[in-house]
Coordinates of C-alpha atoms in Angstrom, one line a residue:
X1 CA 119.3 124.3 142.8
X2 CA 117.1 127.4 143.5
X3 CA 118.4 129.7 140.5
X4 CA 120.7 129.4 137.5
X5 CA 121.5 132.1 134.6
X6 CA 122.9 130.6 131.0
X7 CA 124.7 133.2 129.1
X8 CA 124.8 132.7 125.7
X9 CA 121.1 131.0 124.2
X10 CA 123.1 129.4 121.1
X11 CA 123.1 126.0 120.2
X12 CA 124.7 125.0 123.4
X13 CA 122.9 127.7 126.1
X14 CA 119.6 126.6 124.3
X15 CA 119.8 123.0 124.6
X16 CA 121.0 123.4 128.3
X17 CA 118.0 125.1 128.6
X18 CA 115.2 122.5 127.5
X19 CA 117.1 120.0 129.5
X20 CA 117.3 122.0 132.8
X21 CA 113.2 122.9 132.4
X22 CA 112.2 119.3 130.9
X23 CA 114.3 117.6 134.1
X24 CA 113.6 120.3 136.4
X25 CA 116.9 121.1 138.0
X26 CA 116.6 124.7 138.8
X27 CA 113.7 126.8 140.3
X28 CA 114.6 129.3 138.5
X29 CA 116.2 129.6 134.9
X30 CA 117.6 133.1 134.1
X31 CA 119.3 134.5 130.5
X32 CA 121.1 136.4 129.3
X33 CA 122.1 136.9 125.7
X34 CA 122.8 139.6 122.9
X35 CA 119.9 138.7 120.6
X36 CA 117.0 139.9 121.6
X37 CA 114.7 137.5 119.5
X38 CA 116.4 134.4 121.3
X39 CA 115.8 135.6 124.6
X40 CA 111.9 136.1 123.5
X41 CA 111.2 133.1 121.8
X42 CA 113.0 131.0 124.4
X43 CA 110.6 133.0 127.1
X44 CA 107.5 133.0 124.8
X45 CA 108.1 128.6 124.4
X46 CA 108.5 128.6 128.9
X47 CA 112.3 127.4 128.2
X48 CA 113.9 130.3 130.9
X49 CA 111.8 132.2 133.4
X50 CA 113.5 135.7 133.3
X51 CA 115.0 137.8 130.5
X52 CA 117.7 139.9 131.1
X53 CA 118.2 142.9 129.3
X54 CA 121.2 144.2 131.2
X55 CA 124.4 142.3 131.8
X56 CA 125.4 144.2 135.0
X57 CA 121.8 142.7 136.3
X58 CA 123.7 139.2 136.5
X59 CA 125.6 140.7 139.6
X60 CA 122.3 141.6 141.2
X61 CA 120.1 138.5 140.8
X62 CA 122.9 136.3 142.6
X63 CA 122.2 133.3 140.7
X64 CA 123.4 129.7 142.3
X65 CA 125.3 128.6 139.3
X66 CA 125.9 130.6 136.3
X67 CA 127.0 128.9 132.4
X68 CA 129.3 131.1 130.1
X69 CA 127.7 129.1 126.8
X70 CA 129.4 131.9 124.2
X71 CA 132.7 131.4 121.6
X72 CA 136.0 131.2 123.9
X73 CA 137.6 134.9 123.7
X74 CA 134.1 136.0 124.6
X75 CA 134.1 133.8 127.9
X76 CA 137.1 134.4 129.1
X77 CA 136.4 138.1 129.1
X78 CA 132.4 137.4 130.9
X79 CA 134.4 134.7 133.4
X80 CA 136.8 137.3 134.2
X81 CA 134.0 140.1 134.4
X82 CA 132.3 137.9 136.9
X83 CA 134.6 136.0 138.8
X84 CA 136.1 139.5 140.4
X85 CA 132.6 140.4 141.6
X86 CA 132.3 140.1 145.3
X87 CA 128.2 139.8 145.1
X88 CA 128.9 136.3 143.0
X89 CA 131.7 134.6 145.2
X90 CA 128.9 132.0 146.0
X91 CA 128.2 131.3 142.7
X92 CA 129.4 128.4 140.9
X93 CA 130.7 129.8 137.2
X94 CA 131.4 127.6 134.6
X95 CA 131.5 127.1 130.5
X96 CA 131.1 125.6 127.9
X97 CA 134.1 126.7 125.5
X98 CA 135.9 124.3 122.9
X99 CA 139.6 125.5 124.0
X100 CA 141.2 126.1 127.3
X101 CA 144.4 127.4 127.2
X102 CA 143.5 130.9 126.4
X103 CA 140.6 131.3 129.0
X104 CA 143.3 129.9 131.5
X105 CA 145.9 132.4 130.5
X106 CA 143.0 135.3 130.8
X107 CA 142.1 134.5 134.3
X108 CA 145.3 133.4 136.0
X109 CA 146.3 136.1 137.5
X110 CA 143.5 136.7 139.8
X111 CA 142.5 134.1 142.5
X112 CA 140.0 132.3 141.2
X113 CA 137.8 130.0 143.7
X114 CA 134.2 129.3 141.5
X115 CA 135.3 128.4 138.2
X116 CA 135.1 125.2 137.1
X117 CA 136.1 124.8 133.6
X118 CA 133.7 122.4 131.4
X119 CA 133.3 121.3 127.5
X120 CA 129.9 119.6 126.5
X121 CA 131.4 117.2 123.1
X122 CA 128.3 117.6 121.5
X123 CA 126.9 120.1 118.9
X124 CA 125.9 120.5 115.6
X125 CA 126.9 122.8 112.1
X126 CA 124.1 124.7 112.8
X127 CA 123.6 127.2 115.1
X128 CA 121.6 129.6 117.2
X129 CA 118.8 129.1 119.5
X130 CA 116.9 127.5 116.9
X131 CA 119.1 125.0 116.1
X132 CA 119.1 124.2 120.0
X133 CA 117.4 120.7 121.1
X134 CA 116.3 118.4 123.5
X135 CA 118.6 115.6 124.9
X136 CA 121.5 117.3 123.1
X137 CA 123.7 116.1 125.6
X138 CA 122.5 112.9 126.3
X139 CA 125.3 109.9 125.8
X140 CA 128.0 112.4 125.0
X141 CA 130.6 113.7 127.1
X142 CA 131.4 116.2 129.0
X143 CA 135.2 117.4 129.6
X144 CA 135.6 118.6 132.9
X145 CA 139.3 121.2 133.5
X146 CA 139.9 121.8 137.5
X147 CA 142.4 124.3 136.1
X148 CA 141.9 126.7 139.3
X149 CA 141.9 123.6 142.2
X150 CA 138.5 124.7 143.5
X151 CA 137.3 122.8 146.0
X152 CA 135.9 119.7 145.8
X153 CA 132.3 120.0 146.4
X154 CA 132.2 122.9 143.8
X155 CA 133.5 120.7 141.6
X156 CA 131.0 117.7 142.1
X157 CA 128.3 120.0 141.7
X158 CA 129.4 121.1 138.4
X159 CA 130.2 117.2 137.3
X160 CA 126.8 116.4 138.7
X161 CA 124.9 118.8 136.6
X162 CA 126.5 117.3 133.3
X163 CA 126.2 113.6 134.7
X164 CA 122.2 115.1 135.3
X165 CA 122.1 116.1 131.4
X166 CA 123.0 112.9 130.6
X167 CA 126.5 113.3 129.6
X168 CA 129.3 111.3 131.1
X169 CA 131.9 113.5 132.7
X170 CA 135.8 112.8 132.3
X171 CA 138.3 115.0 133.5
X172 CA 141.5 116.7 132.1
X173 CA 143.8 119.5 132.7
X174 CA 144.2 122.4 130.6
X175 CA 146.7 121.3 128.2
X176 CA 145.2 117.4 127.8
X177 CA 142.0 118.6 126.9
X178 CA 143.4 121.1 124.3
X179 CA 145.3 118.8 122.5
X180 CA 142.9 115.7 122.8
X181 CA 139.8 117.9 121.0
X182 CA 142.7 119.8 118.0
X183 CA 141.9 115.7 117.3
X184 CA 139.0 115.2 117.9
X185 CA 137.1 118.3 116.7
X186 CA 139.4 121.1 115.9
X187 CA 141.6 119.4 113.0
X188 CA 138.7 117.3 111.5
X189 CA 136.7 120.5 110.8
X190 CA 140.2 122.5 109.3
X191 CA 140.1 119.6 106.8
X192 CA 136.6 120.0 106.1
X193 CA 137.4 123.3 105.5
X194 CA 140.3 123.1 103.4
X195 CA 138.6 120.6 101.2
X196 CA 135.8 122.8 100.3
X197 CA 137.7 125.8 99.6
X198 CA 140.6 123.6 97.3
X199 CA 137.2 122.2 95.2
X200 CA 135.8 125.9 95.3
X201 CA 139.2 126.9 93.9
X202 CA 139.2 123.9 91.6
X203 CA 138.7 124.3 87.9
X204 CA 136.8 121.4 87.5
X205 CA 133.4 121.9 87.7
X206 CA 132.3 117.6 87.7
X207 CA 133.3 117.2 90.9
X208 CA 130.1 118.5 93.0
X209 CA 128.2 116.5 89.9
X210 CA 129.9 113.3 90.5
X211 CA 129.8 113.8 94.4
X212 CA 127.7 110.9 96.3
X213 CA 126.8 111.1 99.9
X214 CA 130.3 109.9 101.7
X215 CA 132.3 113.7 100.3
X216 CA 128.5 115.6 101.5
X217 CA 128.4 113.8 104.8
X218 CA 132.4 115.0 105.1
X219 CA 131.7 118.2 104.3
X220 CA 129.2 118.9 106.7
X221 CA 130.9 120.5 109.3
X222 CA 132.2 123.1 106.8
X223 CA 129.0 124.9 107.1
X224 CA 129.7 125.6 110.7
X225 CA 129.3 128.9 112.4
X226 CA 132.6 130.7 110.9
X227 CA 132.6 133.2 114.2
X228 CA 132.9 130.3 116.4
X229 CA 135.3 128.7 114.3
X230 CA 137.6 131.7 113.7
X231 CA 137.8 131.7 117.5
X232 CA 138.3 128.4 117.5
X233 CA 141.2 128.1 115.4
X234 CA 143.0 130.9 116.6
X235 CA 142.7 130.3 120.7
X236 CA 143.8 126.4 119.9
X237 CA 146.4 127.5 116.9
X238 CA 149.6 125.3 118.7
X239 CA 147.7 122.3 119.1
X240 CA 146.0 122.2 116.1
X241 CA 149.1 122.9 114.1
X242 CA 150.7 119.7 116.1
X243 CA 147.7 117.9 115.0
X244 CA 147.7 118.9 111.7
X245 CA 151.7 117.9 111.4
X246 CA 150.8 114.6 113.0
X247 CA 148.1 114.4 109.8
X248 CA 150.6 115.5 107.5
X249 CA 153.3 112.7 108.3
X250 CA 150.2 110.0 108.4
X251 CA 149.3 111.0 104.9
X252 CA 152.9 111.5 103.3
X253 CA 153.5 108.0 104.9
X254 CA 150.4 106.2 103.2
X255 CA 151.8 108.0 100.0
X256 CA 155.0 106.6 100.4
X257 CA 153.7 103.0 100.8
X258 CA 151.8 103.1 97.2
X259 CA 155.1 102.2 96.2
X260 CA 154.1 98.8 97.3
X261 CA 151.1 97.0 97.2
X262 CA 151.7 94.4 100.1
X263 CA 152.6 98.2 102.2
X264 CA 149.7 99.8 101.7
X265 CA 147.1 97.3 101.8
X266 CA 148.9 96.6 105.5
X267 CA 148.4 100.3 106.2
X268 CA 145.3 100.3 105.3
X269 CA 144.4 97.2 106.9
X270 CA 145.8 98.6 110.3
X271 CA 143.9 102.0 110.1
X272 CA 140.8 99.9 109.5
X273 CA 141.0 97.7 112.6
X274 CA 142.0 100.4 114.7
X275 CA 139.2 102.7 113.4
X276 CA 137.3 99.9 113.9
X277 CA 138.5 99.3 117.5
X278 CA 138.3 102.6 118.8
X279 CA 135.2 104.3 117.0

């Protein structure tokens, strides 16, 4: 493609960037982004091309395809901003936002015909543009959300540039994909944070001491950004909370079955072989 703008040079809008430049995908890489410092060190290091200082400059430049990589609230207000200007209704808009639903609501009552909704499953607990990388998106996947029935070769341009980032594309609709990442990303990291703040709260002060690498390498993720994950948790609230009852049963179940030996060694034996199985 001739020209592209990423808006948003985070974790996610940075790491788009090195790929696009290192695989040479677009003629022309444009962004956009609220920190200035990102924009210039992404410029100064030949990552982009252009700068731009001015949002309402998007709308001029015309790019080809345009990648809403900011926290969801945040893109559903950008994709709305741009999907009702007339100078962009050849543009191909899409994101890169960890919950659906609420962007969907935001937008449905205007015809949309460029937005193709998109989630890179890859990232990191750190964030910024300096946490961005190379190949970030290599061997992950990508979920692609039709939510608006654009047409298809919008579409297969959109699943294209993924597959051409290295990630393998799989698509779902709005609500599959919002309930299939409250498991796979959106409840793991509530846990994470609920267990750091009950051993903040604990009186106990042995148990960082004692700690060994398995309860650090869980508690990772709770150093992730807490803007993104405020947004997160409160955009996907009704599927994580169905997620988080579904965990609830699981453990009180497991509980239960200490009871008996011969129970919970099967329990554990079947969580093990599926774990095994499927991850």
């Amino acid at each position: 493609m001739k020209s592209l703008c990423i808006i948003g040079l985070g974790l996610i809008g940075g790491s788009i960037a090195k790929d696009i430049k290192l695989r040479k995908l677009a003629e022309l890489i444009y962004a956009f982004d609220k920190h200035a410092n990102s924009l210039e060190k992404a410029k100064a290091a030949g990552w982009i091309d252009h700068s731009i200082n001015e949002f309402n400059d998007i709308k001029d430049i015309k790019p080809d395809f345009i990648i809403v990589a900011t926290p969801i609230k945040s893109a559903a207000k950008i994709l709305l901003n741009l999907a009702q200007e007339e100078s962009l209704s050849n543009s191909i808009l899409t994101d890169t936002a960890s919950a659906k639903g609420f962007i969907y609501e935001y937008l449905r009552d205007i015809k949309v015909k460029n937005i193709v909704l998109s989630h890179p499953m890859a990232g990191s607990n750190n964030s910024g543009f300096d946490a961005s990388k190379e190949g970030l998106f290599n061997n992950k996947k990508t979920i692609i959300v039709d939510a608006f029935k654009i047409d298809s070769e919008n579409l297969a341009i959109v699943e294209q540039f993924w597959q051409k980032l290295g990630s393998e594309t799989i698509k779902m609709n709005v609500d599959e994909h919002d309930y299939a990442v409250a498991y796979a990303s959106h409840l793991p990291h509530l846990i994470a944070f609920g267990l750091t703040d009950a051993i903040k709260n604990e009186a106990n002060s042995n148990i960082n001491e004692s700690s060994a690498g398995g309860l650090k390498e869980f508690l990772r993720i709770a150093a992730s950004d807490p803007d993104m994950w405020a947004d997160i948790l409160i955009t996907n609230k009704e599927a994580i909370i169905n997620s988080l009852n579904q965990f609830n049963t699981s453990i009180e179940n497991l509980l239960k079955n200490t009871e008996s030996v011969e129970d919970l060694k099967s329990s554990l034996y079947e969580i093990k072989k599926f774990k095994e199985d499927k991850f």
